[in-house]
mmCIF file of C-alpha atoms in Angstrom:
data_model
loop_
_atom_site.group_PDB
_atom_site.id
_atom_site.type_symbol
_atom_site.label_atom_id
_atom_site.label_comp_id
_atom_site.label_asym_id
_atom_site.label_seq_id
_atom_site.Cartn_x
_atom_site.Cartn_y
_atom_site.Cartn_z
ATOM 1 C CA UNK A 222 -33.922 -12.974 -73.640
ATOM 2 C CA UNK A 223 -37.571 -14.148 -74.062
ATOM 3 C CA UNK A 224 -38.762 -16.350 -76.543
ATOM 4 C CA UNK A 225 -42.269 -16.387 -78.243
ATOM 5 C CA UNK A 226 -43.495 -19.709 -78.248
ATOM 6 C CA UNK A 227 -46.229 -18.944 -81.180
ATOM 7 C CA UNK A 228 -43.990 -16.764 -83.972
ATOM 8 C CA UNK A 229 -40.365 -17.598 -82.675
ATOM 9 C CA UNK A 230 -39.730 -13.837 -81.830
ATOM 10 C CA UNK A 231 -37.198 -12.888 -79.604
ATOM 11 C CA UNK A 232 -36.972 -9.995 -77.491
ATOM 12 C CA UNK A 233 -35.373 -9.147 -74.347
ATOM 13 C CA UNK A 234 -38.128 -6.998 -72.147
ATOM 14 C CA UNK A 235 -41.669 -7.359 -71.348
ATOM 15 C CA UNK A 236 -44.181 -10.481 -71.076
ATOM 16 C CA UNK A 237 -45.894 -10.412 -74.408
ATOM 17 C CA UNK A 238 -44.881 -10.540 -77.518
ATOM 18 C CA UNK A 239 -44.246 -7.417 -79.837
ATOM 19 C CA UNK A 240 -45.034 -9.284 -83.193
ATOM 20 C CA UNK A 241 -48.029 -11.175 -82.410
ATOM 21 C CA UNK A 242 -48.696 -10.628 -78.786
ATOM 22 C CA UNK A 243 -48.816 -13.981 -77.522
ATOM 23 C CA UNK A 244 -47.614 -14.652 -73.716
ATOM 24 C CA UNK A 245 -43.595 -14.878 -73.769
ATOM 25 C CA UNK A 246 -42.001 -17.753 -72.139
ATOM 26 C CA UNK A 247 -38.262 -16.917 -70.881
ATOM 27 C CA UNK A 248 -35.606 -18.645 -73.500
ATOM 28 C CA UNK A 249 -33.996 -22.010 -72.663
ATOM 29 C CA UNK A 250 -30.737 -20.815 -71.253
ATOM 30 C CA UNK A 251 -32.788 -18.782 -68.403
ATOM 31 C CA UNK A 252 -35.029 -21.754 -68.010
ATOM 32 C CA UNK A 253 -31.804 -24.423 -67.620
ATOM 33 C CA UNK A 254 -29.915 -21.545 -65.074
ATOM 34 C CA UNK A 255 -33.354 -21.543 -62.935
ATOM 35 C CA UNK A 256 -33.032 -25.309 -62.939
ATOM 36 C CA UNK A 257 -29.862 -25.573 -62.053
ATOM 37 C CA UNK A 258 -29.762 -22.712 -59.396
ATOM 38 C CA UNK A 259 -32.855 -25.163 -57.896
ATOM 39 C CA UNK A 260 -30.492 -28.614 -58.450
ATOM 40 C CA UNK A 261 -27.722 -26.710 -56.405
ATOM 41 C CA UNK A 262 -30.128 -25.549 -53.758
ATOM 42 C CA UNK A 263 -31.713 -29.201 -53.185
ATOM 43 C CA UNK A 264 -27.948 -30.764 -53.243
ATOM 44 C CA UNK A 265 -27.138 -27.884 -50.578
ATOM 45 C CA UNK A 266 -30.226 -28.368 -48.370
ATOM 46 C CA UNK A 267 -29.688 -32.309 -48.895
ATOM 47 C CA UNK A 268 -25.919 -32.011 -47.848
ATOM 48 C CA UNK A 269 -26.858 -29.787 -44.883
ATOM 49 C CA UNK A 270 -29.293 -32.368 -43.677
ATOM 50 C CA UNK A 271 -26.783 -35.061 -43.857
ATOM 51 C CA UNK A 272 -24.381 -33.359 -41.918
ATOM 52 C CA UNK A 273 -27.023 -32.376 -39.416
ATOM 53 C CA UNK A 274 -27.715 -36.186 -39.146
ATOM 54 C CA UNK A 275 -23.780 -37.347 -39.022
ATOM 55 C CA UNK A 276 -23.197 -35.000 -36.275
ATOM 56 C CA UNK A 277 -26.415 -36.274 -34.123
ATOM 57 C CA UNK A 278 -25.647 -39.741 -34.926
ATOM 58 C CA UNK A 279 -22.627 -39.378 -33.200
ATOM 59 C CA UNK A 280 -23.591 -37.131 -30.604
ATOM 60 C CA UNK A 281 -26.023 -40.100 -30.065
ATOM 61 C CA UNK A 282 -22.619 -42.899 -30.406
ATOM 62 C CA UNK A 283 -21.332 -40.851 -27.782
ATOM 63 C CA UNK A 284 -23.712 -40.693 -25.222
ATOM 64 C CA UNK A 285 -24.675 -44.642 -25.563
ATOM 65 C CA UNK A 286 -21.102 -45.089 -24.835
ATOM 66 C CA UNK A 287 -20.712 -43.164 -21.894
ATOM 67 C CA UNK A 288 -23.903 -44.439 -20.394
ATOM 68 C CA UNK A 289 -21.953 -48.247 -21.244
ATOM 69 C CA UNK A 290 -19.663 -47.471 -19.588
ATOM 70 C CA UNK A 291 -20.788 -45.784 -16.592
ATOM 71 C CA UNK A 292 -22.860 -49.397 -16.595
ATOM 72 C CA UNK A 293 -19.568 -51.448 -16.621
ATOM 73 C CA UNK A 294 -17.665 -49.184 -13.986
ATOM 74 C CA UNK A 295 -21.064 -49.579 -11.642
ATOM 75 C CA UNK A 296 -20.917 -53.400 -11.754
ATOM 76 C CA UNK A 297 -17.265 -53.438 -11.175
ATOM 77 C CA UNK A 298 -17.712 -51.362 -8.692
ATOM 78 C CA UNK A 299 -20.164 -53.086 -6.859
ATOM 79 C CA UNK A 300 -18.353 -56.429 -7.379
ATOM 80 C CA UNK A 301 -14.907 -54.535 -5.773
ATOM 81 C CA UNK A 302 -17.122 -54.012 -2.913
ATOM 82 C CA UNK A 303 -18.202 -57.744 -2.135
ATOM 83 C CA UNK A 304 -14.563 -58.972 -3.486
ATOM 84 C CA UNK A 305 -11.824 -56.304 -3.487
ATOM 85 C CA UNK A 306 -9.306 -59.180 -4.240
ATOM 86 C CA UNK A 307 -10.911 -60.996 -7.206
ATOM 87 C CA UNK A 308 -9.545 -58.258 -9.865
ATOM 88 C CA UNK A 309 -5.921 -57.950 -8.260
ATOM 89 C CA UNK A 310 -3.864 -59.543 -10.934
ATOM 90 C CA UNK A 311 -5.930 -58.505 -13.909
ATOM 91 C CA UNK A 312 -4.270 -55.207 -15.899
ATOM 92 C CA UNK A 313 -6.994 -54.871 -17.724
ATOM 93 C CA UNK A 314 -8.919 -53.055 -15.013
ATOM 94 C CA UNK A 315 -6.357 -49.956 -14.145
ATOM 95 C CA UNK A 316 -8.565 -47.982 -16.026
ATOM 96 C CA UNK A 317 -11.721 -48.480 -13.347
ATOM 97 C CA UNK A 318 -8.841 -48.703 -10.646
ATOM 98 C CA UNK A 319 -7.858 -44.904 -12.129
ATOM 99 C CA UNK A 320 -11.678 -43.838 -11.907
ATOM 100 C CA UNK A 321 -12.267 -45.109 -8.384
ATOM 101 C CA UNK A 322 -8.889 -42.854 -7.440
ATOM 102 C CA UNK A 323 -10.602 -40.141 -8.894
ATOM 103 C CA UNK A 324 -13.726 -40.565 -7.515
ATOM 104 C CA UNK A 325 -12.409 -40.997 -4.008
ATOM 105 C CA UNK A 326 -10.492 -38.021 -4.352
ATOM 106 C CA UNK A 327 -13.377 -35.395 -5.587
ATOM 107 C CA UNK A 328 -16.151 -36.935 -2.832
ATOM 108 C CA UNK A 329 -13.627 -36.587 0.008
ATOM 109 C CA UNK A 330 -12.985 -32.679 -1.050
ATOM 110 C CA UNK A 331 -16.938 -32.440 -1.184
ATOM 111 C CA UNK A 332 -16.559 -33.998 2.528
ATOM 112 C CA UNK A 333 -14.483 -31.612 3.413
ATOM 113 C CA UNK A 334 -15.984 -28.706 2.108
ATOM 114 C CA UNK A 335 -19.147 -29.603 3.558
ATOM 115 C CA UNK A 336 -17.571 -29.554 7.155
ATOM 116 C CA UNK A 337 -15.678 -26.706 6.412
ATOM 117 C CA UNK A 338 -18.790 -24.372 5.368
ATOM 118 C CA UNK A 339 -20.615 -26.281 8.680
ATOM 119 C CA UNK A 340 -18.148 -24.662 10.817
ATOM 120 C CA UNK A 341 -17.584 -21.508 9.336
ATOM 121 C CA UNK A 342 -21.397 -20.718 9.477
ATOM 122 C CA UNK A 343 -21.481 -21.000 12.920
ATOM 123 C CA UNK A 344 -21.392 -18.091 15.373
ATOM 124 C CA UNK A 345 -24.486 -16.371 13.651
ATOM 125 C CA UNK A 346 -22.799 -16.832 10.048
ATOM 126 C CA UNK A 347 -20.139 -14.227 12.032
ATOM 127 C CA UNK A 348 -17.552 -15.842 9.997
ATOM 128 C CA UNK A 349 -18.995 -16.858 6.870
ATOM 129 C CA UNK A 350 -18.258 -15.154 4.817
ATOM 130 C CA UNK A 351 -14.805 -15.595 5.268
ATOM 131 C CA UNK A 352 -14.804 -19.836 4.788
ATOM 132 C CA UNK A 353 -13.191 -21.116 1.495
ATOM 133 C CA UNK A 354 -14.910 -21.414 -1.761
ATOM 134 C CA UNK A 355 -16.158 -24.289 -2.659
ATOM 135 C CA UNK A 356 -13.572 -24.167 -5.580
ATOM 136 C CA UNK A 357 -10.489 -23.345 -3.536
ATOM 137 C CA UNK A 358 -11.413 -26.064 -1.352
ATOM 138 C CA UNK A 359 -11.621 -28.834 -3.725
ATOM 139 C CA UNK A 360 -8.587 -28.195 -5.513
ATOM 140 C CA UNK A 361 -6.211 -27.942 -2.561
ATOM 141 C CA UNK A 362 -7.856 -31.326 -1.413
ATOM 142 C CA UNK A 363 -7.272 -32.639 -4.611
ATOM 143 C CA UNK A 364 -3.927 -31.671 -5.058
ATOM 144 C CA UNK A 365 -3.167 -32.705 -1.010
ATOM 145 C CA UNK A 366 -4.442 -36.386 -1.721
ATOM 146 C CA UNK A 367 -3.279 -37.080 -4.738
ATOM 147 C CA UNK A 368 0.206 -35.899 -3.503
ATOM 148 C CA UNK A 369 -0.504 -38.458 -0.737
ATOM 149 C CA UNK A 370 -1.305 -40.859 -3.331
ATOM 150 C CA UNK A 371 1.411 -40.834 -5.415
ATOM 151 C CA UNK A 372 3.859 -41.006 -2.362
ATOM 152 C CA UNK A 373 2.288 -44.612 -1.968
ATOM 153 C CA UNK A 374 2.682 -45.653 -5.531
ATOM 154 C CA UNK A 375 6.404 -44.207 -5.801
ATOM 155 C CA UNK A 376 7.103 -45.791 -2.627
ATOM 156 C CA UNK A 377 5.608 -49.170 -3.764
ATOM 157 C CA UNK A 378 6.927 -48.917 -6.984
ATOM 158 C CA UNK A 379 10.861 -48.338 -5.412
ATOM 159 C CA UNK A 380 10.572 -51.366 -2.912
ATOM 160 C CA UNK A 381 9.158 -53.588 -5.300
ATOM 161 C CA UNK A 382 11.729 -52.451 -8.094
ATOM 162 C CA UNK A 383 14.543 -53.175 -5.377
ATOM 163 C CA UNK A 384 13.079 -56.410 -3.663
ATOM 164 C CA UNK A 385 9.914 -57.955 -4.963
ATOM 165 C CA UNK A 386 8.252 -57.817 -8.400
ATOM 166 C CA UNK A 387 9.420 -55.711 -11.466
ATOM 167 C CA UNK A 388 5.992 -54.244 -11.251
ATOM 168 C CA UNK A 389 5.017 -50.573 -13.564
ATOM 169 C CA UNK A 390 3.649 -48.055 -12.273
ATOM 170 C CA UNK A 391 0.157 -48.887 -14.091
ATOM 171 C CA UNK A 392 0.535 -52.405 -12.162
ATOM 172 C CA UNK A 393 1.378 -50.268 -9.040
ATOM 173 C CA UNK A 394 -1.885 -47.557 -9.474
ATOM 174 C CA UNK A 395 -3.940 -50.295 -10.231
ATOM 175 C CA UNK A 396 -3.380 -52.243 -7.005
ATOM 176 C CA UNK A 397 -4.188 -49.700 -5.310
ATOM 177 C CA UNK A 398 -7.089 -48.230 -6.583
ATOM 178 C CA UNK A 399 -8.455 -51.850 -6.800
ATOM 179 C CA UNK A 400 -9.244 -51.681 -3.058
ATOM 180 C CA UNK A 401 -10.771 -47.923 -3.197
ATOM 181 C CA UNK A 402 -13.982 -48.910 -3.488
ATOM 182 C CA UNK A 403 -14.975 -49.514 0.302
ATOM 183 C CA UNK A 404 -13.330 -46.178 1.345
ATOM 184 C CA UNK A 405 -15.870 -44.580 -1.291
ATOM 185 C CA UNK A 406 -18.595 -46.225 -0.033
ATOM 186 C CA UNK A 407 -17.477 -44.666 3.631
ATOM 187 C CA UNK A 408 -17.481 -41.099 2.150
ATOM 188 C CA UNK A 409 -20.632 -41.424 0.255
ATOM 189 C CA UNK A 410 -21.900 -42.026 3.899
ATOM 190 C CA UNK A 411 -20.027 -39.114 5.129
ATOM 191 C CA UNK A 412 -21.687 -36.973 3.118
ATOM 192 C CA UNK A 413 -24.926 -38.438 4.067
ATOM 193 C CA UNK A 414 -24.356 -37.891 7.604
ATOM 194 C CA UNK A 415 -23.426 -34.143 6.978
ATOM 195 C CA UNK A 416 -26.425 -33.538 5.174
ATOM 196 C CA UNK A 417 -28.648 -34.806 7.609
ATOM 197 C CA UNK A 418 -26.239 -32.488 9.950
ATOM 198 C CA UNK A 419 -24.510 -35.342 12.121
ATOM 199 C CA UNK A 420 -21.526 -33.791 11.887
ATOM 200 C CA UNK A 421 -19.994 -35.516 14.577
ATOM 201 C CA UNK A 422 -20.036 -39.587 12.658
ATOM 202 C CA UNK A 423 -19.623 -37.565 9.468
ATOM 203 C CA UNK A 424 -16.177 -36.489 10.591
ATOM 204 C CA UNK A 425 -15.359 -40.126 11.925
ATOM 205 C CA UNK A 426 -16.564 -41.750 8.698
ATOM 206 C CA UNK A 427 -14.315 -38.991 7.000
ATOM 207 C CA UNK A 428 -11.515 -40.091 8.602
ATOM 208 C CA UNK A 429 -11.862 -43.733 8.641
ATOM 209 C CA UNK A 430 -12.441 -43.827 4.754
ATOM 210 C CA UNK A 431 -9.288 -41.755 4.646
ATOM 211 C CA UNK A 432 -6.897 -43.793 6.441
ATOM 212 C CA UNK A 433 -8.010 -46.649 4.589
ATOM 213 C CA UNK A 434 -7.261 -45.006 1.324
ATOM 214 C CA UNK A 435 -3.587 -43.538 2.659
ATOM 215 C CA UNK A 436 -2.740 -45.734 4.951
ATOM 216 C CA UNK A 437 -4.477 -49.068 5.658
ATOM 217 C CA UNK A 438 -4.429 -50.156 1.533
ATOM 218 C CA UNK A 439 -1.303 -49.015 0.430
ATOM 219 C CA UNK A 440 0.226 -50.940 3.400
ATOM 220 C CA UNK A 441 -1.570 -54.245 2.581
ATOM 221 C CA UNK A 442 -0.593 -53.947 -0.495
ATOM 222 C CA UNK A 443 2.919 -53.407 0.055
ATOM 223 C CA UNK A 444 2.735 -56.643 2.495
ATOM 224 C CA UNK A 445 1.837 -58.644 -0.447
ATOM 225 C CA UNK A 446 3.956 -58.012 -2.762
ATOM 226 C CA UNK A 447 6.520 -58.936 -0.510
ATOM 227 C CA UNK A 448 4.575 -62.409 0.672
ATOM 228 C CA UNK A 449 5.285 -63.095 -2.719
ATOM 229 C CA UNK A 450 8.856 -62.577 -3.530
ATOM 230 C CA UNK A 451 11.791 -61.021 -2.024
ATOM 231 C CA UNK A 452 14.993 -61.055 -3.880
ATOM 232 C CA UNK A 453 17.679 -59.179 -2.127
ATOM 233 C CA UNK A 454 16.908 -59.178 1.416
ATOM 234 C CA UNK A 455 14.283 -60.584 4.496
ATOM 235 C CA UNK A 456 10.518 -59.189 3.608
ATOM 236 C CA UNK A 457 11.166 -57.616 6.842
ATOM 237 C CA UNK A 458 13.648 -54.980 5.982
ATOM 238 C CA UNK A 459 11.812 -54.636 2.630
ATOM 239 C CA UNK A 460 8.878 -53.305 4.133
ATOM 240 C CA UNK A 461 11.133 -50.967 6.727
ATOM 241 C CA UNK A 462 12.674 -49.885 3.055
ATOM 242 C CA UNK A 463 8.878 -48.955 2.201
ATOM 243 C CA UNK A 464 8.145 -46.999 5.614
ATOM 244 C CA UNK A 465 11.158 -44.925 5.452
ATOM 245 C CA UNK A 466 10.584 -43.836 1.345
ATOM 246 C CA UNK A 467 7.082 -42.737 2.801
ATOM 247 C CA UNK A 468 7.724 -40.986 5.564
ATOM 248 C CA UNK A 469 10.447 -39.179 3.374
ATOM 249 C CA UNK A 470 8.186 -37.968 0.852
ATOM 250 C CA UNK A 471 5.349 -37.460 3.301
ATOM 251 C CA UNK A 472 7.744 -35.215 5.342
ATOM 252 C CA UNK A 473 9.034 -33.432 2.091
ATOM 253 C CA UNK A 474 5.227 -32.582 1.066
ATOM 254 C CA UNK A 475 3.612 -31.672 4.483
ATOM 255 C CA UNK A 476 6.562 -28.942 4.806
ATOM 256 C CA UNK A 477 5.687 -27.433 1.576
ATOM 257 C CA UNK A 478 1.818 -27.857 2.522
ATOM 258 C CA UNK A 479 2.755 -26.104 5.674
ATOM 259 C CA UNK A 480 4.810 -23.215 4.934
ATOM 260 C CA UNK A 481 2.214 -22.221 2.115
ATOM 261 C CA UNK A 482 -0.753 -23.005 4.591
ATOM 262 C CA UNK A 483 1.153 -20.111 7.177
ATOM 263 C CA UNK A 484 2.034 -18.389 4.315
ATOM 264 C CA UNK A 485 -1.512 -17.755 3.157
ATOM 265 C CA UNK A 486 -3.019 -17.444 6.338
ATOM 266 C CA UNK A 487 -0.334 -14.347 6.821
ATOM 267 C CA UNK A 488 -1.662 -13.225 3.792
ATOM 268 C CA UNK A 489 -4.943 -13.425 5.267
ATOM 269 C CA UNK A 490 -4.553 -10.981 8.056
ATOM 270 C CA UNK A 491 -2.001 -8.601 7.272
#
């Protein structure tokens, strides 16, 4: 319904008016819809905006707290490196002790892989294309040491239940991991000396960064624990108590690794 601003004549069609033919201005109810459809629009486009903004301000929260603490876990890391030992009692730090793990674990499957493809590309490339994926390569490796690394921290975790400290297994992991950051350091350099294709120290760095992380720091820490306390018998036996859990569960995993190692490679050519 128009409305004639000049007469007061109403009529529902056409722009002027059919009394006196003034210009017709749309009635009051039209004019407060239009204003309200244009309220509703600006609260929509406001609302819209302030989401927009929420979700980048966090976005934002989120990345400034991941570069933080990538910051943090660098220093730490660097100060394991000059003093593996200062950090040994403190629980607080399981959590960098947990990322170091982790971090060891990926780099030396990257190793790996890197010596693998190495190998298999020689013979003019004759074989390969039949070398492991890059995939395939880091999740067996994975899943091999962190087998190998939880045989350690049951193993520690039994012995000291039984003759040392009542220690968790958080206490236990971080420990371990507290000393993981010079066999990282020796991978990193691996994979430096593969890439500039000395294959040859790459391996030996390889290995050396491996047997610490297996072998040399899970048996330090092991010895002590039991330099500390003993309550049942000599320190001595304790630590035979500790060999013989190990080499049980190593035993039990390297003959499932093997039979589905033969079993796949069966696979392979048949």
């Amino acid at each position: 319904m128009k409305n004639c601003l000049t007469c007061g004549h109403l009529q529902e069609e056409g722009n002027f008016c059919g009394k006196c033919g003034a210009p017709l201005e749309s009635s009051v109810f039209e004019q407060a819809a239009t204003i309200n459809d244009m309220n509703d629009y600006q609260d929509q486009s406001q609302s819209q905006s302030q989401s927009q903004f929420t979700h980048t301000s966090q976005s934002s929260d989120q990345i400034e707290s991941i570069k933080k603490q990538s910051k943090l876990y660098v220093n730490y890391f660097l100060e394991q490196l000059k003093n593996p030992s200062t950090s040994l009692n403190i629980e607080a730090a399981w959590k960098n002790n947990i990322i170091s793990m982790v971090i060891y674990v990926i780099i030396t499957a990257l190793s790996v892989f890197m010596l693998l493809k190495r190998f298999t590309s020689g013979g003019f490339g004759f074989f390969e294309n039949y070398g492991p994926s890059i995939i395939q390569v880091i999740f067996y490796m994975s899943l091999f040491l962190t087998l190998l690394i939880a045989i350690n921290v049951v193993a520690i975790f039994l012995t000291s239940k039984l003759f040392s400290e009542n220690l968790s297994f958080t206490n236990v992991i971080s420990k371990i991991g507290n000393y993981y950051a010079l066999p990282i350091a020796i991978t990193v350099l691996s994979i430096l000396l593969g890439l500039l294709k000395s294959y040859t120290y790459s391996i030996f760095m390889l290995y050396v960064g491996f047997t610490l992380a297996i072998v040399i720091i899970p048996i330090f820490v092991m010895i002590n624990l039991l330099s500390n306390t003993s309550k049942i018998i000599d320190n001595f036996y304790s630590f035979i108590f500790y060999l013989v859990v190990t080499g049980i569960l190593s035993a039990i995993i390297f003959s499932f690794i093997i039979d589905s190692t033969i079993g796949d490679y069966l696979g392979f050519l048949f």
